[in-house]
Short mmCIF file of C-alpha atoms in Angstrom, two decimals:
data_model
loop_
_atom_site.label_atom_id
_atom_site.label_comp_id
_atom_site.label_asym_id
_atom_site.label_seq_id
_atom_site.Cartn_x
_atom_site.Cartn_y
_atom_site.Cartn_z
CA MET A 1 103.59 146.64 212.58
CA ASN A 2 100.48 148.73 213.04
CA ILE A 3 101.31 152.41 213.77
CA LEU A 4 98.68 154.78 215.09
CA ALA A 5 99.56 158.39 214.58
CA ILE A 6 98.16 161.62 215.76
CA GLU A 7 98.67 165.16 214.47
CA SER A 8 97.39 168.30 216.27
CA SER A 9 100.04 170.95 215.75
CA CYS A 10 97.68 173.68 214.52
CA ASP A 11 93.95 173.52 213.73
CA ASP A 12 93.50 170.17 212.21
CA THR A 13 92.72 167.16 214.37
CA ALA A 14 94.10 164.09 212.55
CA ALA A 15 94.71 160.37 213.05
CA ALA A 16 96.03 157.63 210.73
CA VAL A 17 96.85 153.97 210.84
CA LEU A 18 99.80 152.66 208.84
CA THR A 19 100.25 148.83 208.52
CA ASP A 20 102.69 146.54 206.75
CA ASP A 21 100.21 146.60 203.88
CA GLY A 22 100.22 150.38 203.62
CA LEU A 23 98.08 153.35 204.77
CA ALA A 24 94.94 151.84 206.23
CA ALA A 25 93.24 155.05 207.47
CA ASN A 26 93.79 158.81 207.32
CA VAL A 27 91.27 161.10 208.99
CA VAL A 28 91.40 164.73 209.27
CA SER A 29 88.88 167.10 210.99
CA SER A 30 89.46 170.61 209.94
CA GLN A 31 88.32 173.49 212.21
CA LEU A 32 86.31 176.02 210.26
CA GLY A 33 85.77 178.70 212.95
CA HIS A 34 89.04 180.58 212.49
CA ALA A 35 88.26 182.25 209.20
CA GLU A 36 86.25 185.09 210.75
CA PHE A 37 89.34 186.04 212.86
CA GLY A 38 91.76 186.10 209.76
CA GLY A 39 93.95 183.39 211.33
CA VAL A 40 94.08 180.45 213.82
CA VAL A 41 93.14 181.44 217.41
CA PRO A 42 95.25 179.21 219.68
CA GLU A 43 92.80 178.87 222.53
CA LEU A 44 89.87 177.99 220.17
CA ALA A 45 92.10 175.46 218.32
CA SER A 46 93.19 173.67 221.55
CA ARG A 47 89.48 173.48 222.90
CA ALA A 48 88.46 172.04 219.44
CA HIS A 49 91.17 169.32 219.63
CA GLN A 50 89.97 168.27 223.14
CA ARG A 51 86.49 167.69 221.65
CA LEU A 52 87.64 166.01 218.45
CA ILE A 53 90.54 163.76 219.30
CA VAL A 54 88.70 160.81 220.72
CA PRO A 55 86.21 160.46 217.91
CA VAL A 56 88.90 161.09 215.25
CA VAL A 57 91.07 158.42 216.65
CA GLN A 58 88.08 156.03 216.90
CA GLU A 59 87.14 156.74 213.36
CA ALA A 60 90.77 156.03 212.14
CA LEU A 61 90.80 152.66 213.99
CA GLY A 62 87.36 151.87 212.61
CA ARG A 63 88.37 152.59 209.05
CA ALA A 64 91.51 150.50 209.30
CA GLY A 65 89.54 147.54 210.84
CA ILE A 66 91.80 147.18 213.77
CA GLN A 67 91.27 147.11 217.52
CA LYS A 68 93.37 149.33 219.93
CA SER A 69 94.82 146.02 221.17
CA GLU A 70 96.42 145.56 217.70
CA VAL A 71 98.24 148.78 217.78
CA ASP A 72 102.13 148.18 217.99
CA ALA A 73 103.32 151.78 218.42
CA VAL A 74 101.75 155.28 218.98
CA ALA A 75 103.26 158.26 216.90
CA VAL A 76 102.47 161.75 217.77
CA THR A 77 103.55 165.26 216.77
CA TYR A 78 105.37 167.15 219.64
CA GLY A 79 106.45 170.14 217.62
CA PRO A 80 106.62 172.72 216.17
CA GLY A 81 103.13 174.21 216.29
CA LEU A 82 100.77 175.92 218.89
CA ALA A 83 101.53 174.89 222.38
CA GLY A 84 98.02 174.09 223.50
CA SER A 85 97.15 172.17 220.29
CA LEU A 86 100.43 170.18 220.67
CA LEU A 87 99.62 169.35 224.30
CA VAL A 88 96.34 167.89 223.47
CA GLY A 89 97.63 165.42 221.08
CA LEU A 90 100.88 164.58 222.88
CA SER A 91 99.04 164.01 226.18
CA PHE A 92 96.47 161.73 224.47
CA GLY A 93 99.22 159.82 222.65
CA LYS A 94 101.22 159.29 225.78
CA ALA A 95 98.23 158.04 227.70
CA LEU A 96 97.32 155.62 224.79
CA ALA A 97 100.90 154.41 224.54
CA VAL A 98 101.05 153.59 228.39
CA GLY A 99 97.61 151.99 228.31
CA LEU A 100 98.47 149.73 225.39
CA ASP A 101 101.98 149.10 226.66
CA VAL A 102 103.55 150.05 223.32
CA PRO A 103 106.42 152.33 222.22
CA LEU A 104 105.75 156.21 221.87
CA VAL A 105 107.42 157.89 218.85
CA GLY A 106 107.45 161.74 218.91
CA VAL A 107 107.70 163.15 215.55
CA ASN A 108 108.69 166.57 214.40
CA HIS A 109 105.91 167.98 212.23
CA LEU A 110 108.63 169.15 209.64
CA GLU A 111 109.95 165.61 209.51
CA GLY A 112 106.43 164.51 208.65
CA HIS A 113 106.39 166.75 205.59
CA VAL A 114 109.72 165.53 204.56
CA TYR A 115 108.78 161.90 204.51
CA SER A 116 105.29 162.53 203.16
CA VAL A 117 106.56 161.69 199.68
CA PHE A 118 106.72 158.00 200.71
CA LEU A 119 102.96 157.84 200.99
CA SER A 120 102.39 157.52 197.29
CA GLU A 121 104.18 156.26 194.27
CA PRO A 122 106.73 156.87 192.87
CA VAL A 123 109.08 157.44 195.81
CA PRO A 124 112.43 159.17 195.80
CA ALA A 125 115.82 157.42 196.23
CA PHE A 126 118.15 158.57 198.90
CA PRO A 127 119.66 161.10 199.18
CA TYR A 128 117.17 163.63 197.97
CA VAL A 129 116.83 167.43 198.15
CA CYS A 130 113.63 168.40 199.92
CA LEU A 131 111.91 171.86 199.85
CA THR A 132 109.37 172.14 202.68
CA VAL A 133 107.08 175.12 202.06
CA SER A 134 104.09 175.79 204.12
CA GLY A 135 102.19 178.47 206.00
CA GLY A 136 104.63 178.41 208.87
CA HIS A 137 107.87 177.09 207.36
CA THR A 138 110.10 177.38 204.34
CA GLN A 139 113.31 175.35 204.26
CA LEU A 140 115.59 173.29 202.10
CA ASN A 141 117.26 170.02 203.24
CA VAL A 142 119.28 167.03 201.95
CA VAL A 143 117.62 163.87 203.36
CA ARG A 144 119.85 160.99 203.60
CA GLU A 145 119.19 157.25 204.41
CA GLY A 146 119.21 156.38 208.10
CA PHE A 147 116.94 159.25 209.12
CA GLN A 148 119.76 161.93 208.45
CA HIS A 149 119.01 165.53 207.53
CA GLU A 150 121.23 168.22 206.32
CA LEU A 151 119.79 171.79 206.43
CA LEU A 152 120.77 173.90 203.39
CA GLY A 153 118.69 176.96 204.03
CA ARG A 154 115.51 178.31 205.65
CA THR A 155 113.56 181.55 205.60
CA ARG A 156 114.94 184.41 207.52
CA ASP A 157 111.52 186.07 207.98
CA ASP A 158 108.12 185.21 206.61
CA ALA A 159 107.51 181.69 205.28
CA ALA A 160 106.18 181.53 201.68
CA GLY A 161 102.66 180.37 202.89
CA GLU A 162 102.52 183.15 205.50
CA ALA A 163 103.37 185.69 202.70
CA PHE A 164 100.39 184.27 200.75
CA ASP A 165 98.14 184.64 203.75
CA LYS A 166 99.21 188.24 204.48
CA VAL A 167 98.92 189.42 200.87
CA ALA A 168 95.45 187.68 200.73
CA LYS A 169 94.44 189.75 203.86
CA MET A 170 95.62 193.02 202.11
CA LEU A 171 93.38 192.09 199.16
CA ASP A 172 90.42 191.14 201.39
CA LEU A 173 90.43 187.55 200.21
CA GLY A 174 89.93 185.83 203.57
CA TYR A 175 91.86 183.06 205.37
CA PRO A 176 93.61 180.89 204.30
CA GLY A 177 94.59 182.96 201.46
CA GLY A 178 97.01 180.77 199.47
CA PRO A 179 94.36 178.64 197.68
CA VAL A 180 92.32 181.82 196.77
CA ILE A 181 95.26 183.62 195.40
CA ASP A 182 96.29 180.48 193.37
CA ARG A 183 92.73 180.31 191.83
CA LEU A 184 92.53 184.02 190.98
CA ALA A 185 96.08 183.99 189.54
CA ARG A 186 95.14 181.46 186.97
CA GLU A 187 93.15 184.21 185.29
CA GLY A 188 95.71 186.84 185.68
CA ASN A 189 98.92 188.05 183.98
CA PRO A 190 102.17 187.22 186.01
CA ALA A 191 103.87 189.95 184.14
CA PHE A 192 101.42 192.66 185.14
CA HIS A 193 103.77 194.00 187.73
CA ASP A 194 107.40 193.13 188.69
CA PHE A 195 107.39 192.47 192.32
CA PRO A 196 110.92 191.90 193.87
CA ARG A 197 112.62 188.47 193.98
CA THR A 198 114.87 188.33 196.99
CA LYS A 199 117.66 185.87 196.18
CA LEU A 200 120.20 185.67 198.95
CA GLY A 201 123.74 184.52 198.45
CA ASP A 202 123.19 181.15 200.06
CA PHE A 203 120.11 178.87 200.27
CA ASP A 204 118.22 181.00 202.63
CA PHE A 205 114.85 182.64 201.76
CA SER A 206 113.24 185.95 202.46
CA PHE A 207 109.55 186.78 201.66
CA SER A 208 108.98 189.70 203.86
CA GLY A 209 110.02 192.09 200.96
CA VAL A 210 107.73 191.06 198.40
CA LYS A 211 104.94 191.09 200.88
CA THR A 212 105.70 194.70 201.78
CA SER A 213 106.08 195.57 198.17
CA VAL A 214 102.51 194.54 197.59
CA LEU A 215 101.43 196.70 200.45
CA TYR A 216 103.29 199.82 199.09
CA TYR A 217 101.89 199.09 195.69
CA LEU A 218 98.30 199.00 196.93
CA ASN A 219 98.95 202.17 198.94
CA ARG A 220 100.12 204.07 195.93
CA LEU A 221 96.80 203.48 194.18
CA GLY A 222 95.32 206.34 196.19
CA THR A 223 92.01 206.29 198.28
CA ASP A 224 90.20 203.18 199.29
CA GLU A 225 87.75 203.96 196.52
CA ASP A 226 90.49 204.20 193.99
CA ARG A 227 91.97 200.83 195.23
CA ARG A 228 88.66 199.23 195.11
CA ALA A 229 88.11 200.24 191.57
CA PHE A 230 91.56 199.21 190.46
CA LEU A 231 91.23 195.77 192.05
CA ASN A 232 87.79 195.37 190.43
CA ASP A 233 89.62 195.18 187.12
CA HIS A 234 93.13 193.85 188.03
CA LEU A 235 92.71 191.56 191.24
CA ALA A 236 93.68 188.53 189.29
CA ASP A 237 96.79 190.32 187.65
CA VAL A 238 98.04 191.40 191.20
CA CYS A 239 97.58 187.89 192.44
CA ALA A 240 99.34 186.34 189.48
CA ALA A 241 102.27 188.87 189.71
CA PHE A 242 102.75 188.38 193.36
CA GLN A 243 102.52 184.52 193.16
CA GLN A 244 104.99 184.50 190.32
CA ALA A 245 107.55 186.37 192.38
CA VAL A 246 107.34 183.87 195.23
CA VAL A 247 107.37 180.91 192.82
CA ASP A 248 110.40 182.16 190.92
CA VAL A 249 112.45 182.29 194.23
CA LEU A 250 111.36 178.85 195.39
CA VAL A 251 112.22 177.16 192.08
CA ASP A 252 115.54 179.05 191.81
CA ARG A 253 116.72 177.74 195.33
CA VAL A 254 115.78 174.28 194.26
CA ARG A 255 117.70 174.52 190.97
CA LYS A 256 120.75 175.98 192.81
CA ALA A 257 120.57 172.99 195.36
CA VAL A 258 120.48 170.51 192.65
CA HIS A 259 123.39 172.19 190.82
CA ASP A 260 125.60 172.57 194.04
CA THR A 261 124.91 169.08 195.47
CA GLY A 262 124.77 167.10 192.36
CA ILE A 263 121.58 165.41 193.71
CA LYS A 264 119.05 164.61 191.10
CA GLU A 265 116.14 163.53 193.38
CA VAL A 266 113.96 166.40 194.58
CA ALA A 267 110.86 166.59 196.74
CA ILE A 268 108.73 169.56 197.30
CA VAL A 269 106.39 169.12 200.26
CA GLY A 270 104.05 171.08 202.66
CA GLY A 271 100.84 172.96 201.97
CA VAL A 272 102.16 175.36 199.40
CA SER A 273 103.42 172.42 197.28
CA ALA A 274 99.82 172.24 196.11
CA ASN A 275 100.07 175.59 194.40
CA SER A 276 99.44 175.11 190.65
CA ALA A 277 102.17 177.63 189.47
CA LEU A 278 104.75 176.16 191.79
CA LYS A 279 104.12 172.69 190.46
CA ARG A 280 104.12 173.77 186.96
CA GLU A 281 107.39 175.83 187.19
CA ALA A 282 109.11 172.92 189.23
CA ARG A 283 108.13 170.48 186.50
CA GLU A 284 109.54 172.50 183.85
CA ALA A 285 112.64 173.04 185.77
CA ALA A 286 113.02 169.17 186.39
CA GLU A 287 112.69 168.68 182.69
CA ALA A 288 115.22 171.48 181.85
CA ASP A 289 117.84 170.39 184.40
CA GLY A 290 117.33 166.67 184.32
CA PHE A 291 116.27 165.94 187.93
CA ASN A 292 113.42 163.66 189.17
CA LEU A 293 110.51 165.63 190.92
CA TYR A 294 108.33 164.24 193.64
CA ILE A 295 105.26 166.20 195.02
CA PRO A 296 102.72 164.40 197.26
CA PRO A 297 98.94 164.49 196.50
CA LEU A 298 97.01 167.31 198.28
CA ALA A 299 95.78 164.90 200.99
CA PHE A 300 99.36 164.40 202.10
CA SER A 301 100.62 168.02 201.57
CA THR A 302 98.41 169.75 204.10
CA ASP A 303 98.49 168.79 207.74
CA ASN A 304 97.68 165.09 208.27
CA ALA A 305 98.59 162.23 210.46
CA ALA A 306 99.48 159.81 207.59
CA MET A 307 102.90 161.64 207.25
CA ILE A 308 103.43 161.34 210.99
CA ALA A 309 102.85 157.60 210.79
CA MET A 310 105.28 157.22 207.93
CA THR A 311 107.89 159.26 209.64
CA ALA A 312 107.47 157.08 212.70
CA ARG A 313 108.03 153.93 210.57
CA PHE A 314 111.43 155.50 209.43
CA LYS A 315 112.41 156.31 213.01
CA LEU A 316 111.45 152.82 214.29
CA ARG A 317 113.71 151.38 211.53
CA VAL A 318 116.69 153.05 213.16
CA GLY A 319 115.49 152.22 216.76
CA GLN A 320 114.31 155.79 217.67
CA THR A 321 111.53 155.86 220.25
CA SER A 322 110.55 158.60 222.74
CA PRO A 323 110.43 158.67 226.58
CA LEU A 324 107.16 159.21 228.30
CA ASP A 325 108.39 162.67 229.63
CA LEU A 326 108.69 163.99 226.00
CA ALA A 327 107.61 167.67 226.21
CA ALA A 328 105.85 169.72 223.63
CA ALA A 329 108.13 171.88 221.64
CA PRO A 330 106.30 174.73 219.91
CA ASN A 331 109.52 176.22 218.29
CA LEU A 332 111.13 172.85 217.43
CA ALA A 333 113.48 173.02 214.43
CA LEU A 334 114.37 170.14 211.87
#
């Protein structure tokens, strides 16, 4: 089966082709015009998707070496995400499915991250604990065979990636801030300051406290001139200390999930899974606690259509397709 997948939930226009032989094409066109605004502007994003979706899909089919007539199913993200962006991809996917007379498979963007670990070897066995951590989402699930998901916990406020971006804005590091903080933190001292680690009694997360703590810390430095002088010497240290606080919480929840469920297969997915400190701490925890850890390569961690195609394959195996009146769901949960 040849699956053509489309992803347009935020500011990346992506298309991929998954065949029985594996991933045949994975094309992502990233929008660069949002950085000057400090975040994604929804109207600009949706207009860019309209311009890009046809050439991106054409490029994916060309790289895969297949014709539209050889597509057996069309998969498309229908939520969560920006409403306008989702509508572009979903409308295009519906029209393509009708024109080709093939099934439409609506995919939850979060499901896409969960199954992104099957795009590269080795792959986890079912069931596995999955930490999804990105700019918009932080949650912990148990993933079972047959496309079954059990929610253990989610963030009660800011997502981890959102906290990274907001702290980066405080430090005038630009958008997106996560990769910049990660790079600077490698040169800093994670013990420079003890920012708070919010560990709730269950599996839920909270990152608004550590973000606010950084703000208060910077405000106590005095005038803008005093702050600039301080950060000139200690910017890397502040980044490292903040990052360590976030990573400690994420790894602690994973270890608790392994302990409480007895499941020894663990995946960490989503854009923040590319963070070097998180990968290092998670691998150390896996060795210490005796669980198997799976983290997708960067190309499958950030937004992409390959993960949408892989998720569609799992849905088709259990007979799940979508009606043509499928609506965009900006606040869709897993």
